[in-house]
Coordinates of C-alpha atoms in Angstrom, one line a residue:
X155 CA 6.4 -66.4 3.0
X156 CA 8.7 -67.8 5.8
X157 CA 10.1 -64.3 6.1
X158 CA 6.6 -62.6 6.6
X159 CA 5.8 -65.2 9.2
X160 CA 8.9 -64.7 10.8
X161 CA 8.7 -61.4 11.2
X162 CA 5.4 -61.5 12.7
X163 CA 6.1 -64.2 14.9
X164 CA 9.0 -62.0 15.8
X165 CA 7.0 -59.3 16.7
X166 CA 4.8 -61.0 18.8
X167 CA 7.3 -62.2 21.3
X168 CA 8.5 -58.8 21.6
X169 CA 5.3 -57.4 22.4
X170 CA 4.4 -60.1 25.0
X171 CA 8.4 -59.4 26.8
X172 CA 6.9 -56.0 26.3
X173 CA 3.8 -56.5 28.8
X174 CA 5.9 -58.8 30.8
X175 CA 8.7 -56.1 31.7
X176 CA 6.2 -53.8 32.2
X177 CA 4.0 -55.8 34.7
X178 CA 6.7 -56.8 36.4
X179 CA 8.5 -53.2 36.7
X180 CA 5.4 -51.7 37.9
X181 CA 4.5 -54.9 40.7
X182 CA 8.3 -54.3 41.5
X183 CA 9.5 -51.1 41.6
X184 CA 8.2 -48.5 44.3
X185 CA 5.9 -45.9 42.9
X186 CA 9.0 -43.1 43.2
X187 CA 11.4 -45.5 41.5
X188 CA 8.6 -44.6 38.5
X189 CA 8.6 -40.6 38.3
X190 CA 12.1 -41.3 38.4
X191 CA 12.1 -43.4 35.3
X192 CA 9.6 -41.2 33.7
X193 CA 11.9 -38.3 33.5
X194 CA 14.8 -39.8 32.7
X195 CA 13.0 -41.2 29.7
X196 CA 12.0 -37.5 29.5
X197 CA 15.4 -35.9 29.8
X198 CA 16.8 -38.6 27.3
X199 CA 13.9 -37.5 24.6
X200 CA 14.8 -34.0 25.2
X201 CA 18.5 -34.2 24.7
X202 CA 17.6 -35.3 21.6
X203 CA 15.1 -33.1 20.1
X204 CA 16.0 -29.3 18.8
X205 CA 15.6 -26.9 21.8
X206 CA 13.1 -24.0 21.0
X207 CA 13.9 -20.0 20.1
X208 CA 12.0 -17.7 22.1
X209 CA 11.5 -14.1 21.5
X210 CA 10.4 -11.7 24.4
X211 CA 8.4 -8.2 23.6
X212 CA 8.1 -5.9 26.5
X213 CA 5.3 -3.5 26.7
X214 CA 7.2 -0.7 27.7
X215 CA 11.3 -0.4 27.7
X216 CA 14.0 1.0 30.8
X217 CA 12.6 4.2 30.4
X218 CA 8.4 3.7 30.0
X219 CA 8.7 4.2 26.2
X220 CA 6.1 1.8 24.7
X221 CA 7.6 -0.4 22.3
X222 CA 5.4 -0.6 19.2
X223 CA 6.3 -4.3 18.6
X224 CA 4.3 -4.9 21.6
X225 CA 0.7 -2.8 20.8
X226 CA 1.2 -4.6 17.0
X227 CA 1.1 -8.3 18.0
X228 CA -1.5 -7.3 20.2
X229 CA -3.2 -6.3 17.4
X230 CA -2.1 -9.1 15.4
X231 CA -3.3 -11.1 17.7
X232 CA -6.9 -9.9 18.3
X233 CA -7.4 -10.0 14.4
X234 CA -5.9 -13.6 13.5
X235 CA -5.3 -15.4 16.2
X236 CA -7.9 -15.3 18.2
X237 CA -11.3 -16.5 16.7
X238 CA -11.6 -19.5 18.8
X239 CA -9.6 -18.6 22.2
X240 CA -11.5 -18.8 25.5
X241 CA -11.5 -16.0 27.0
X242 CA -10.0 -12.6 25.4
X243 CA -9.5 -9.1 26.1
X244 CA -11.9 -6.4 24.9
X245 CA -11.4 -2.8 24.5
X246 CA -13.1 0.2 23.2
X247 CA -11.7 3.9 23.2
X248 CA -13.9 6.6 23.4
X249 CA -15.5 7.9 20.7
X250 CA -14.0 4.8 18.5
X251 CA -16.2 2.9 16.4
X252 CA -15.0 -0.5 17.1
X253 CA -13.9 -2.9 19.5
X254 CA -10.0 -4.6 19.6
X255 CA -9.6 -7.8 21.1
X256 CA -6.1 -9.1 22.1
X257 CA -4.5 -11.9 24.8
X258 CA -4.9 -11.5 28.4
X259 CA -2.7 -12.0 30.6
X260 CA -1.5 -16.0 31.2
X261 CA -3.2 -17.1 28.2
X262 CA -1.4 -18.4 24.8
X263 CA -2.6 -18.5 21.2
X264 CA -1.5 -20.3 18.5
X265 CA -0.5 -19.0 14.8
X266 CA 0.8 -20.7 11.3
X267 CA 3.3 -19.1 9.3
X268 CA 4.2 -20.7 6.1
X269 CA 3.9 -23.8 7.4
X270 CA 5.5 -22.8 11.0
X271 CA 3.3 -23.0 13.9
X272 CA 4.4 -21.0 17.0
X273 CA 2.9 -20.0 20.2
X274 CA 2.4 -16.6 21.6
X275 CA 1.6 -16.0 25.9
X276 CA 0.8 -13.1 27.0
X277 CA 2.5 -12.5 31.0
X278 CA 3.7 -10.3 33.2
X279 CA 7.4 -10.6 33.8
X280 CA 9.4 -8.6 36.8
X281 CA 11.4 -5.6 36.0
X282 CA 14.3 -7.6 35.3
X283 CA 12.6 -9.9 32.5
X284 CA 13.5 -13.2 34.4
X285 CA 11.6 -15.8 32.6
X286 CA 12.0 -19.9 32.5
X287 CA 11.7 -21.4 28.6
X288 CA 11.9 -24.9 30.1
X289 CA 8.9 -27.0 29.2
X290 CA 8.0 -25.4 26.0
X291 CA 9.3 -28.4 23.8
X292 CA 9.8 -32.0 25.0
X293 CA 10.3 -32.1 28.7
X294 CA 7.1 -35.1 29.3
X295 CA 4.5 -32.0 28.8
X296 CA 2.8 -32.5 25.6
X297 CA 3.3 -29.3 24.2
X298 CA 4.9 -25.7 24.9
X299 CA 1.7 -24.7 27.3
X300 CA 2.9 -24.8 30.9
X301 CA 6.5 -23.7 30.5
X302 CA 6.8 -20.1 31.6
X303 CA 7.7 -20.0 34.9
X304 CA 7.8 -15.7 35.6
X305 CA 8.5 -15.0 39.3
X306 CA 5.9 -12.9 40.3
X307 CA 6.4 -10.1 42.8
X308 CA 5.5 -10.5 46.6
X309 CA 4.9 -6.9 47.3
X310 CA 6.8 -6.3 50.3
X311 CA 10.7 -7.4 49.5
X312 CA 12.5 -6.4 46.6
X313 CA 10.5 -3.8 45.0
X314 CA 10.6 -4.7 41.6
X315 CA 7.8 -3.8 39.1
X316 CA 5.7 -6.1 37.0
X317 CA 5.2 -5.0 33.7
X318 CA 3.7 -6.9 30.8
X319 CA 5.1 -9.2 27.9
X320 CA 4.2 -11.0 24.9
X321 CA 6.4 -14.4 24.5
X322 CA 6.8 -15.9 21.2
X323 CA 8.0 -20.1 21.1
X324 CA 9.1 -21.5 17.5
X325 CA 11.2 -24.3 16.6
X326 CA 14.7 -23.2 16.1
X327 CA 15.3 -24.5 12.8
X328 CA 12.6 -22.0 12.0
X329 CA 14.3 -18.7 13.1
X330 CA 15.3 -17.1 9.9
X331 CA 11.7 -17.7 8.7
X332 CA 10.2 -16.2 12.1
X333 CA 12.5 -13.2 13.0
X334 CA 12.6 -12.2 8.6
X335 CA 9.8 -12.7 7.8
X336 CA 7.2 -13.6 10.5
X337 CA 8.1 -10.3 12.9
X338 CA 7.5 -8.0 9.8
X339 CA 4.2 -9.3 8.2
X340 CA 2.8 -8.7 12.0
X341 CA 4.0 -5.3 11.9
X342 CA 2.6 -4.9 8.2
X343 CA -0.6 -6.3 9.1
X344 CA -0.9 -4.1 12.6
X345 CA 0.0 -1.0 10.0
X346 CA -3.2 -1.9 7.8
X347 CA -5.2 -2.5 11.0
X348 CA -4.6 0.6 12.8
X349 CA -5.3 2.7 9.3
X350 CA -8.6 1.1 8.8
X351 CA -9.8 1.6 12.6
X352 CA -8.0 4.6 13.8
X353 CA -9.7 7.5 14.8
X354 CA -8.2 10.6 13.4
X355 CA -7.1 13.7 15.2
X356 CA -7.0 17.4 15.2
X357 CA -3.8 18.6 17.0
X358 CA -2.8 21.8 18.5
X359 CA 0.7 22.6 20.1
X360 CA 0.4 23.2 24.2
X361 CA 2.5 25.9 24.5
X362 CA 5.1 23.7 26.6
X363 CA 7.6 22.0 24.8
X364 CA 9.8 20.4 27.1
X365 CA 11.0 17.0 26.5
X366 CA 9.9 13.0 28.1
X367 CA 9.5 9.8 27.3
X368 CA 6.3 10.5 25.7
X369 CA 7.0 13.6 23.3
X370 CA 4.4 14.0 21.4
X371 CA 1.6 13.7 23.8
X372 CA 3.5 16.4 25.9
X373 CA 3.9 18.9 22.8
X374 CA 0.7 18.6 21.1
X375 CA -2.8 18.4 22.3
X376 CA -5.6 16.3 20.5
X377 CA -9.4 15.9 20.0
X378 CA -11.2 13.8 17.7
X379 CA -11.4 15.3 14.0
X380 CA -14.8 15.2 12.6
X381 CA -15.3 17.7 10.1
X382 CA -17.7 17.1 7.3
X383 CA -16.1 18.9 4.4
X384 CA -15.2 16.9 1.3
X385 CA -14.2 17.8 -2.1
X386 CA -17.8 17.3 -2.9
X387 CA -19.0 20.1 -0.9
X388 CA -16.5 22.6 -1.7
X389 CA -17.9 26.2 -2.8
X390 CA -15.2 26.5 -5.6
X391 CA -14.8 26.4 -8.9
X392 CA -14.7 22.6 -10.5
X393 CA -12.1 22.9 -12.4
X394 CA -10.2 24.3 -9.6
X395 CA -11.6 21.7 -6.8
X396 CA -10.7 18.7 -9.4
X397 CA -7.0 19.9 -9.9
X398 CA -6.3 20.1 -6.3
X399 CA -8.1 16.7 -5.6
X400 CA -5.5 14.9 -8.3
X401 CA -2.4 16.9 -7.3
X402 CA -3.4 15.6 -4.0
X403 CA -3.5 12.1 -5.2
X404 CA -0.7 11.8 -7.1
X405 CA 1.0 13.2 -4.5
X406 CA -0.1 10.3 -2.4
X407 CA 2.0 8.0 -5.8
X408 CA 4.6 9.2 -5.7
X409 CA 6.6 8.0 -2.3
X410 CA 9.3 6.2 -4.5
X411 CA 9.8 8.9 -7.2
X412 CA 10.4 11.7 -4.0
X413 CA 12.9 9.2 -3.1
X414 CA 14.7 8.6 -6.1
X415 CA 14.4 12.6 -6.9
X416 CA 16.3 13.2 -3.1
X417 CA 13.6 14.9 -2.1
X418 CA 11.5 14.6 1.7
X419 CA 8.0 13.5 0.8
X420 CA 6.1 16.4 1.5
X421 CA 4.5 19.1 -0.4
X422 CA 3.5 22.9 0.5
X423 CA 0.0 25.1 0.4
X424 CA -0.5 28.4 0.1
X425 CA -4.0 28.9 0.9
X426 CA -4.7 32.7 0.0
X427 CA -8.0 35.3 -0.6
X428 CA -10.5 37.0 1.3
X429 CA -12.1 35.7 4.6
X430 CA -14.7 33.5 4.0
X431 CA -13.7 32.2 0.6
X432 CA -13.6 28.6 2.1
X433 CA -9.5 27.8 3.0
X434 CA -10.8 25.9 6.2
X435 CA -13.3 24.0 4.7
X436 CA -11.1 22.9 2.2
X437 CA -8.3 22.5 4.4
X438 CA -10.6 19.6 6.1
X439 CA -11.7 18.5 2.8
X440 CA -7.6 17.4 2.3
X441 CA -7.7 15.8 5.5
X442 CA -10.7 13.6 4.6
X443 CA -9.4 13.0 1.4
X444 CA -6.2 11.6 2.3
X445 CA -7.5 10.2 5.5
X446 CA -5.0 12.5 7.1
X447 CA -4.2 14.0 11.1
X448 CA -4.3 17.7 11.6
X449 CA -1.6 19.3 13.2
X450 CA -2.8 23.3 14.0
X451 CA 0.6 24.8 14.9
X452 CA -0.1 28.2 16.8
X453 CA 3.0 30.0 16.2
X454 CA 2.6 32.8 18.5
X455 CA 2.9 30.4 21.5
X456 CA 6.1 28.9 20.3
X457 CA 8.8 30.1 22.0
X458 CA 11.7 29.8 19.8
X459 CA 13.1 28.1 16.5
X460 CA 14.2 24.9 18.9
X461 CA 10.8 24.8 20.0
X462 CA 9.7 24.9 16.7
X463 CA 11.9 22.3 15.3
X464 CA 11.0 20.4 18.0
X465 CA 7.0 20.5 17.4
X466 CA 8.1 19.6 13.7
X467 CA 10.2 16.0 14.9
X468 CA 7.1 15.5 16.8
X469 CA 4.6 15.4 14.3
X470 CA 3.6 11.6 12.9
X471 CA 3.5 10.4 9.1
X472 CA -0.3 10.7 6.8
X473 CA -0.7 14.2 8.9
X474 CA -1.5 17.6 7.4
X475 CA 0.4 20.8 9.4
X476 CA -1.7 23.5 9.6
X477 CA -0.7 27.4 10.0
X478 CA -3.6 30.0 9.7
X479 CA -3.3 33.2 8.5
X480 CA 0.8 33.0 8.2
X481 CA 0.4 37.1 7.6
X482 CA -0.9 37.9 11.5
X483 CA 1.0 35.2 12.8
X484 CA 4.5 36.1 13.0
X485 CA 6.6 38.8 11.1
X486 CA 7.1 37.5 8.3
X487 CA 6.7 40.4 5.7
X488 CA 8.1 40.9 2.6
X489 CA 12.2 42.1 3.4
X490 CA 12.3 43.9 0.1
X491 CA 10.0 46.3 0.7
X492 CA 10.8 49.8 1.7
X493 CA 7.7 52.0 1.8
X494 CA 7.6 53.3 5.3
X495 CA 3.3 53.6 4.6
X496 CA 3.3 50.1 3.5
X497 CA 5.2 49.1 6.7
X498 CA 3.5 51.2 9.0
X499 CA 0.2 49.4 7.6
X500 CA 1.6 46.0 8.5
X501 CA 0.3 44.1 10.9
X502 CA 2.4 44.1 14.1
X503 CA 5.3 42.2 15.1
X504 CA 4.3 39.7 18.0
X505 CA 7.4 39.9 20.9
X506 CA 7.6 37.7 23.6
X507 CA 8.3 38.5 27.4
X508 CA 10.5 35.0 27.9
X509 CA 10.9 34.0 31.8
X510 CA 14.4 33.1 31.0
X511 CA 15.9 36.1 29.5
X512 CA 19.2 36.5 27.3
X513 CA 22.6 36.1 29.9
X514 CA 23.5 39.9 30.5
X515 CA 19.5 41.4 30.0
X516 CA 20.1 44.2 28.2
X517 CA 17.8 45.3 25.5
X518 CA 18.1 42.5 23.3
X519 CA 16.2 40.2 25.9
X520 CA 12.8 40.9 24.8
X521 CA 12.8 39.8 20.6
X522 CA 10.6 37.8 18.7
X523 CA 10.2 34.7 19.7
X524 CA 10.7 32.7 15.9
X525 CA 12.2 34.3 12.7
X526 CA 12.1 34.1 9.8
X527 CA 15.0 32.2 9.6
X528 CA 13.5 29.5 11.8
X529 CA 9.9 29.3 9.8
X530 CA 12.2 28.6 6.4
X531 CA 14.0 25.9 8.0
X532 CA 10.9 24.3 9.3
X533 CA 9.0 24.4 5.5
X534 CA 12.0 23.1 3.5
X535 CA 15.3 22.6 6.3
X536 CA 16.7 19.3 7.1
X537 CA 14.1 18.9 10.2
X538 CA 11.6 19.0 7.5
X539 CA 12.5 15.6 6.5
X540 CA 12.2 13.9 9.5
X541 CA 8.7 12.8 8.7
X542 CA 7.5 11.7 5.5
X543 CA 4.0 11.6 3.9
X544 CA 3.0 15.3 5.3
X545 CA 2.0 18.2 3.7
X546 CA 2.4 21.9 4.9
X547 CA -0.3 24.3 4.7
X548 CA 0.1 27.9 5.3
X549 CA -3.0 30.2 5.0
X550 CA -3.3 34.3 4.6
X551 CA -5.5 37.0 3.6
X552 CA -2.9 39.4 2.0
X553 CA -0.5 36.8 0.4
X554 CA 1.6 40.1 -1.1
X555 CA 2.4 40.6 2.4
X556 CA 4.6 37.9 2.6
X557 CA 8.3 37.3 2.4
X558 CA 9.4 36.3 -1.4
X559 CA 11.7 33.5 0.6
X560 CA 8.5 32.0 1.7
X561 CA 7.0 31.6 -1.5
X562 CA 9.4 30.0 -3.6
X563 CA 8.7 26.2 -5.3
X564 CA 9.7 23.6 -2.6
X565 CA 8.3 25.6 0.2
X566 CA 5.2 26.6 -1.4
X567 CA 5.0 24.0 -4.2
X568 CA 1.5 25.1 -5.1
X569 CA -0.3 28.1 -4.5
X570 CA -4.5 28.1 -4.7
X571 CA -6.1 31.4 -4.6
X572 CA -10.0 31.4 -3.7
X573 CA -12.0 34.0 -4.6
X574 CA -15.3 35.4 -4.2
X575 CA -18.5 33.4 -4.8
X576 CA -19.6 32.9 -8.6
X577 CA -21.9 30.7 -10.7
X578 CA -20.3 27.0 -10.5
X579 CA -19.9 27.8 -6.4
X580 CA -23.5 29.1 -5.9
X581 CA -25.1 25.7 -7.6
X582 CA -22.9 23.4 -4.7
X583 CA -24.0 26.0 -1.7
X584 CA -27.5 25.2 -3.1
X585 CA -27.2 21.7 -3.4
X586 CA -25.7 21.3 -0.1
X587 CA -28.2 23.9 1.8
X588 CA -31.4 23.7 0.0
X589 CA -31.6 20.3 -1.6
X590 CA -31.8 19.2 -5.3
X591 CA -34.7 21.4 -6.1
X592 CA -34.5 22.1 -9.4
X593 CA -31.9 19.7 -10.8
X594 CA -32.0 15.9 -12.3
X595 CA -31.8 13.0 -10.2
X596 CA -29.6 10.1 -10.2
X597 CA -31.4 8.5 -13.5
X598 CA -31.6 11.8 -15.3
X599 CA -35.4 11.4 -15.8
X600 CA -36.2 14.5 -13.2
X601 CA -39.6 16.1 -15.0
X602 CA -39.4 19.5 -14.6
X603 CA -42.1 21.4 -13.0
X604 CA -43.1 25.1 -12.2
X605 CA -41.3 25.2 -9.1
X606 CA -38.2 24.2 -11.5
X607 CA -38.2 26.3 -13.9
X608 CA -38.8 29.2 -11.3
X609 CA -36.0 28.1 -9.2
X610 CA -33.9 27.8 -12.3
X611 CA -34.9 31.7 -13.3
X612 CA -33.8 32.8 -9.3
X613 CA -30.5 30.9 -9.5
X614 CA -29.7 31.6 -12.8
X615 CA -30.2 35.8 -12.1
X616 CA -28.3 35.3 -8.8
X617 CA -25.3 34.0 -10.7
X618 CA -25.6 37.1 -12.9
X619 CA -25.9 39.4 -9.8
X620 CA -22.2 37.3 -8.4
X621 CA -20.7 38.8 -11.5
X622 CA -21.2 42.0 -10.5
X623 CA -21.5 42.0 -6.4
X624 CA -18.3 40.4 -4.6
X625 CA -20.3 38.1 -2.1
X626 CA -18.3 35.6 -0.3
X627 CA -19.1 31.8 -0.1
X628 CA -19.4 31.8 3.4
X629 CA -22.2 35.1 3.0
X630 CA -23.9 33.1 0.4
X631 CA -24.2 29.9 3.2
X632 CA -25.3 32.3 5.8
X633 CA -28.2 33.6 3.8
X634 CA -29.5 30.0 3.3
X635 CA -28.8 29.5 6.6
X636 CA -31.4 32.0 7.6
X637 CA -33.9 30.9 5.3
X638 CA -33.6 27.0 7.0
X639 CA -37.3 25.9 6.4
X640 CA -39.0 28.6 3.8
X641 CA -38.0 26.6 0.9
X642 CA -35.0 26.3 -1.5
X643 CA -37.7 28.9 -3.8
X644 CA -37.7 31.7 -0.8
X645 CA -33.9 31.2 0.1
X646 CA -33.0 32.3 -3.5
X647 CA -34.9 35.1 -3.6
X648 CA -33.8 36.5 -0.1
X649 CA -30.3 36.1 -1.8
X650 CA -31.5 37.9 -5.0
X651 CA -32.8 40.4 -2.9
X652 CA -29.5 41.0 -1.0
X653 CA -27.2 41.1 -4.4
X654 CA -29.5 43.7 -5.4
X655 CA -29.5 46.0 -2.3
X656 CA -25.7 45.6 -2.4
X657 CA -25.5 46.3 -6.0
X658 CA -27.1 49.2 -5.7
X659 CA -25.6 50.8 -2.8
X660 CA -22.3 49.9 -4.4
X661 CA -23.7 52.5 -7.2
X662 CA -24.2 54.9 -4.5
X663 CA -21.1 55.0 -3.5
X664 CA -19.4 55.1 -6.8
X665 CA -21.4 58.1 -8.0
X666 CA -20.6 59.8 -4.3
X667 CA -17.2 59.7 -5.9

C-alpha cells in the first residue's frame, strides 16, 4: 500500500515540475526560441520513427504512351476509395452508360489493405518528376496530408511540361505487402471494372499503317458496336445454333488447357453458304455472346504481309477478327487446281499500284499486295500468338474456291455451313418478326384459338413449301418485313403465296429443259 501511494505521490510532483517548466519556459523564452523548440522535438520524433515508401504513377511515360497503371488506380479509386471524398472527378464518354469518378487533382484519398492504410494524391508533377516526400510521416504535421511539395511551372522560363501523377504513401515496413500484393489487386479490380462498363467496339483497319506511340488507334478505326443478334434470334437450325454456342463457351474454359497443350488461345471460323443465309448476323451473335470487340480487317487496303502482321499485333485480347467473303478478297484460290475454265471463272486477283515501288521498277513492281503466304502466317504463324483470347473468322460464298492450306484444323478449327431457310429457321423468323401468334406462352396454358390453329396450318404448309423451294433466311425476313402491320396471319400467307409462285416457275423451267 506504501508503494501505490508512492507512486502516486510520485507522480504528482512530476506533473506539477511539469506545469512549472512549462510556465516558466513559455514567460521566459522569446516566442522564436519556441518554433525552434517545437521542431527540434519534431526532428528528434522523426529520427526515430520508420520513414515512409512512396510509389509515383505517371499518366503518360517519355514518349506520351499512357501507362495503364495510371487509368487503373484511377479507376480503383473512383470505385473504392471514394464514397465519402469532398469533391471528385466525374466523367462520362459518349454513348457510355455510366459515369467514372476518380481524384482530382491536389486531392488525397485514403485506402486499407489487409490491415495497411495508405494514401493516394492525385498532382501534377513537372516533366522531370521532381517531387518532395517530406512531411508525409512525422515531421509535427499530423498525418501524410501536406507533404508534396511539386514545383509547378511558371510559364515563361524553363519550358518544362506538367503532366499528371498519382502518389502512393505506405509505411515501409509494409512494402512487400503493397508493391505484391496491393499494386496487383488494383489492377485485378480495374480489369473487372473496365469489363463490366466498357462499351464495345466495331473496328475497321484505316488503310494507313504506319507506326506511333499510340498504334492501335492509328491502324484501326472504331464505332460503337450495337448489333442486336443473339443466339436467340438466329435463323438456323437448333441443333446447329446450340453446338456453336457451347464450342463457343468452352472455348472461353479452356485458357489453361491451350496453355498446357502449347497452343495460342485462339480458334478459327469458316463461315460458308449462300448470301443471305445469316453469317453476319451470327457473326454478331458471337460477339454478344462472348462480350467480344470486332475487328473487320479489309484486306484489299492492306498493303503488304508487314502491314498485315502489323494490324494483327495491334489487335486487343476478348476481340473477334473479322474477314468477309475470304473468296473476293484476295487470291487465295485453291493451288491444286488446273482447269483453265475453272480459273478463268475465278474471281479476279486484286493488284495494287504501291507509291513506293520495287528498287529497279521493272515489271515485278506492280504484284499483289498480300499472299498467300502472308494470310497463313496471320491465321496460325507466330504473330498469331501475340494476343490471346481471339477468335478468327473468315467468311465466303464458294468455300471450294479456296486454298486446301487455308482450311486445315488449327487455322480453320471449325467449319459451319448455313444453308437455305427450313422448318426450325422459319418458326424463329416468325417469332422474331410477327410475334408469338400461334405458340404457348411462358406458363404453357396458351388456349388455342381459330386464329391458332389457322396460323399453325400457313406455317406448317410453308415449311413444306421450304423443302422444296431454296428460299434464303434473309428473303424469308424481307417478306415479313413487307407485311409490318397486316398481321402475323397475312405475312404467312404472302410467304405461301411466294413459295408457290417460285415453285412453280421452278417447274417451268425444268420442263423447258
Amino acid at each position: 500500500m506504501k508503494t501505490v501511494a508512492l507512486s502516486w505521490s510520485s507522480l504528482g510532483s512530476l506533473v506539477a515540475t511539469t506545469m512549472v517548466v512549462r510556465t516558466a519556459v513559455r514567460d521566459v523564452l522569446p516566442p522564436e526560441a519556441h518554433g525552434a523548440l517545437r521542431a527540434l522535438v519534431a526532428r528528434a520524433a522523426a529520427a526515430f520513427a520508420q520513414p515512409p515508401d512512396t510509389i509515383v504513377v505517371h499518366e503518360t511515360d517519355a514518349n506520351g504512351v499512357p501507362n495503364e497503371l495510371y487509368d487503373a488506380a484511377q479507376l480503383y479509386l473512383g470505385a473504392c476509395c471514394l464514397a465519402s471524398a469532398p469533391a471528385l472527378h466525374l466523367h462520362k464518354a459518349h454513348g457510355a452508360s455510366d459515369v467514372v469518378a476518380s481524384l482530382p487533382d491536389d486531392h488525397t484519398a485514403w485506402d486499407t489493405f489487409r490491415g495497411v492504410r495508405v494514401l493516394w494524391a492525385s498532382r501534377r508533377a513537372e516533366s522531370n518528376g521532381a517531387y518532395s516526400p517530406s512531411g508525409f510521416f512525422g515531421g509535427g504535421g499530423g498525418g501524410w496530408s501536406g507533404g508534396f511539395s511539386y514545383p509547378v511551372g511558371r510559364g515563361g522560363g524553363g519550358g518544362q511540361q506538367q503532366q499528371r501523377c498519382l502518389v502512393l504513401q505506405f509505411p515501409r515496413r509494409h512494402r512487400d505487402v503493397v508493391r505484391d500484393a496491393y499494386i496487383p489487386h488494383v489492377l485485378d479490380v480495374a480489369t473487372r471494372l473496365r469489363l463490366k462498363m466498357r462499351e464495345r467496339k466495331l473496328y475497321t483497319n484505316s488503310g494507313y499503317c504506319g507506326g506511333g506511340p499510340d498504334a492501335h488507334g492509328t491502324l484501326w478505326s472504331s464505332n460503337r458496336f450495337a448489333h442486336p443478334s443473339t443466339f436467340d434470334t438466329l435463323a438456323i437450325d437448333p441443333a446447329l445454333r446450340d453446338g456453336i454456342r457451347a464450342d463457343l463457351l468452352r472455348f472461353m474454359r479452356r485458357r489453361e488447357h491451350y496453355a498446357r497443350a502449347g497452343r495460342a488461345w485462339k480458334r478459327g471460323y469458316l463461315l460458308h453458304g449462300p448470301p443471305g443465309t445469316g453469317k453476319t448476323s451470327l457473326i454478331a451473335a458471337i460477339a454478344n455472346l462472348l462480350e467480344f470487340d470486332i475487328y473487320d480487317l479489309e484486306l484489299t487496303t492492306v498493303q503488304s504481309n508487314t502491314d498485315l502482321r502489323r494490324l494483327l499485333a495491334c489487335t486487343r485480347p476478348k476481340s473477334l477478327i473479322v474477314v468477309e467473303d475470304i473468296d473476293c478478297s484476295l487470291g487465295l484460290l485453291d493451288r491444286t487446281r488446273t482447269d483453265d475454265a475453272e480459273r478463268d471463272n475465278a474471281p479476279p486477283r486484286h493488284l495494287t499500284m504501291s507509291r513506293f515501288p520495287p528498287m529497279g521498277g521493272g515489271p515485278g513492281m506492280y504484284g499483289e499486295k498480300i499472299s498467300l503466304s502472308g494470310v497463313l502466317n496471320f491465321v496460325d504463324g507466330l504473330w498469331s500468338s501475340c494476343v490471346g483470347e481471339r477468335l478468327i473468322v473468315f467468311t465466303t460464298n464458294h468455300v471450294d474456291r479456296l486454298d486446301p492450306a487455308l482450311l486445315r484444323p488449327g487455322r480453320m478449327d471449325r467449319k459451319i455451313k448455313l444453308g437455305y431457310c427450313k422448318g426450325p429457321a422459319l418458326r424463329v423468323l416468325a417469332r422474331n418478326y410477327l410475334g408469338d401468334c400461334g405458340t404457348a406462352g411462358d406458363d404453357g396454358d396458351h388456349e388455342p384459338t381459330n386464329g391458332d390453329h389457322r396460323y399453325e396450318q400457313l406455317i406448317g404448309e410453308a415449311e413444306r413449301l421450304l423443302e422444296e423451294v431454296h428460299l434464303t433466311p434473309a428473303d424469308v425476313a424481307e417478306v415479313f418485313m413487307g407485311c409490318d402491320g397486316d398481321g402475323a396471319l397475312a405475312a404467312l400467307q404472302k410467304l405461301v403465296d411466294d413459295l408457290i409462285s417460285k415453285r412453280v416457275v421452278e417447274e417451268c423451267a425444268a420442263s423447258d429443259v
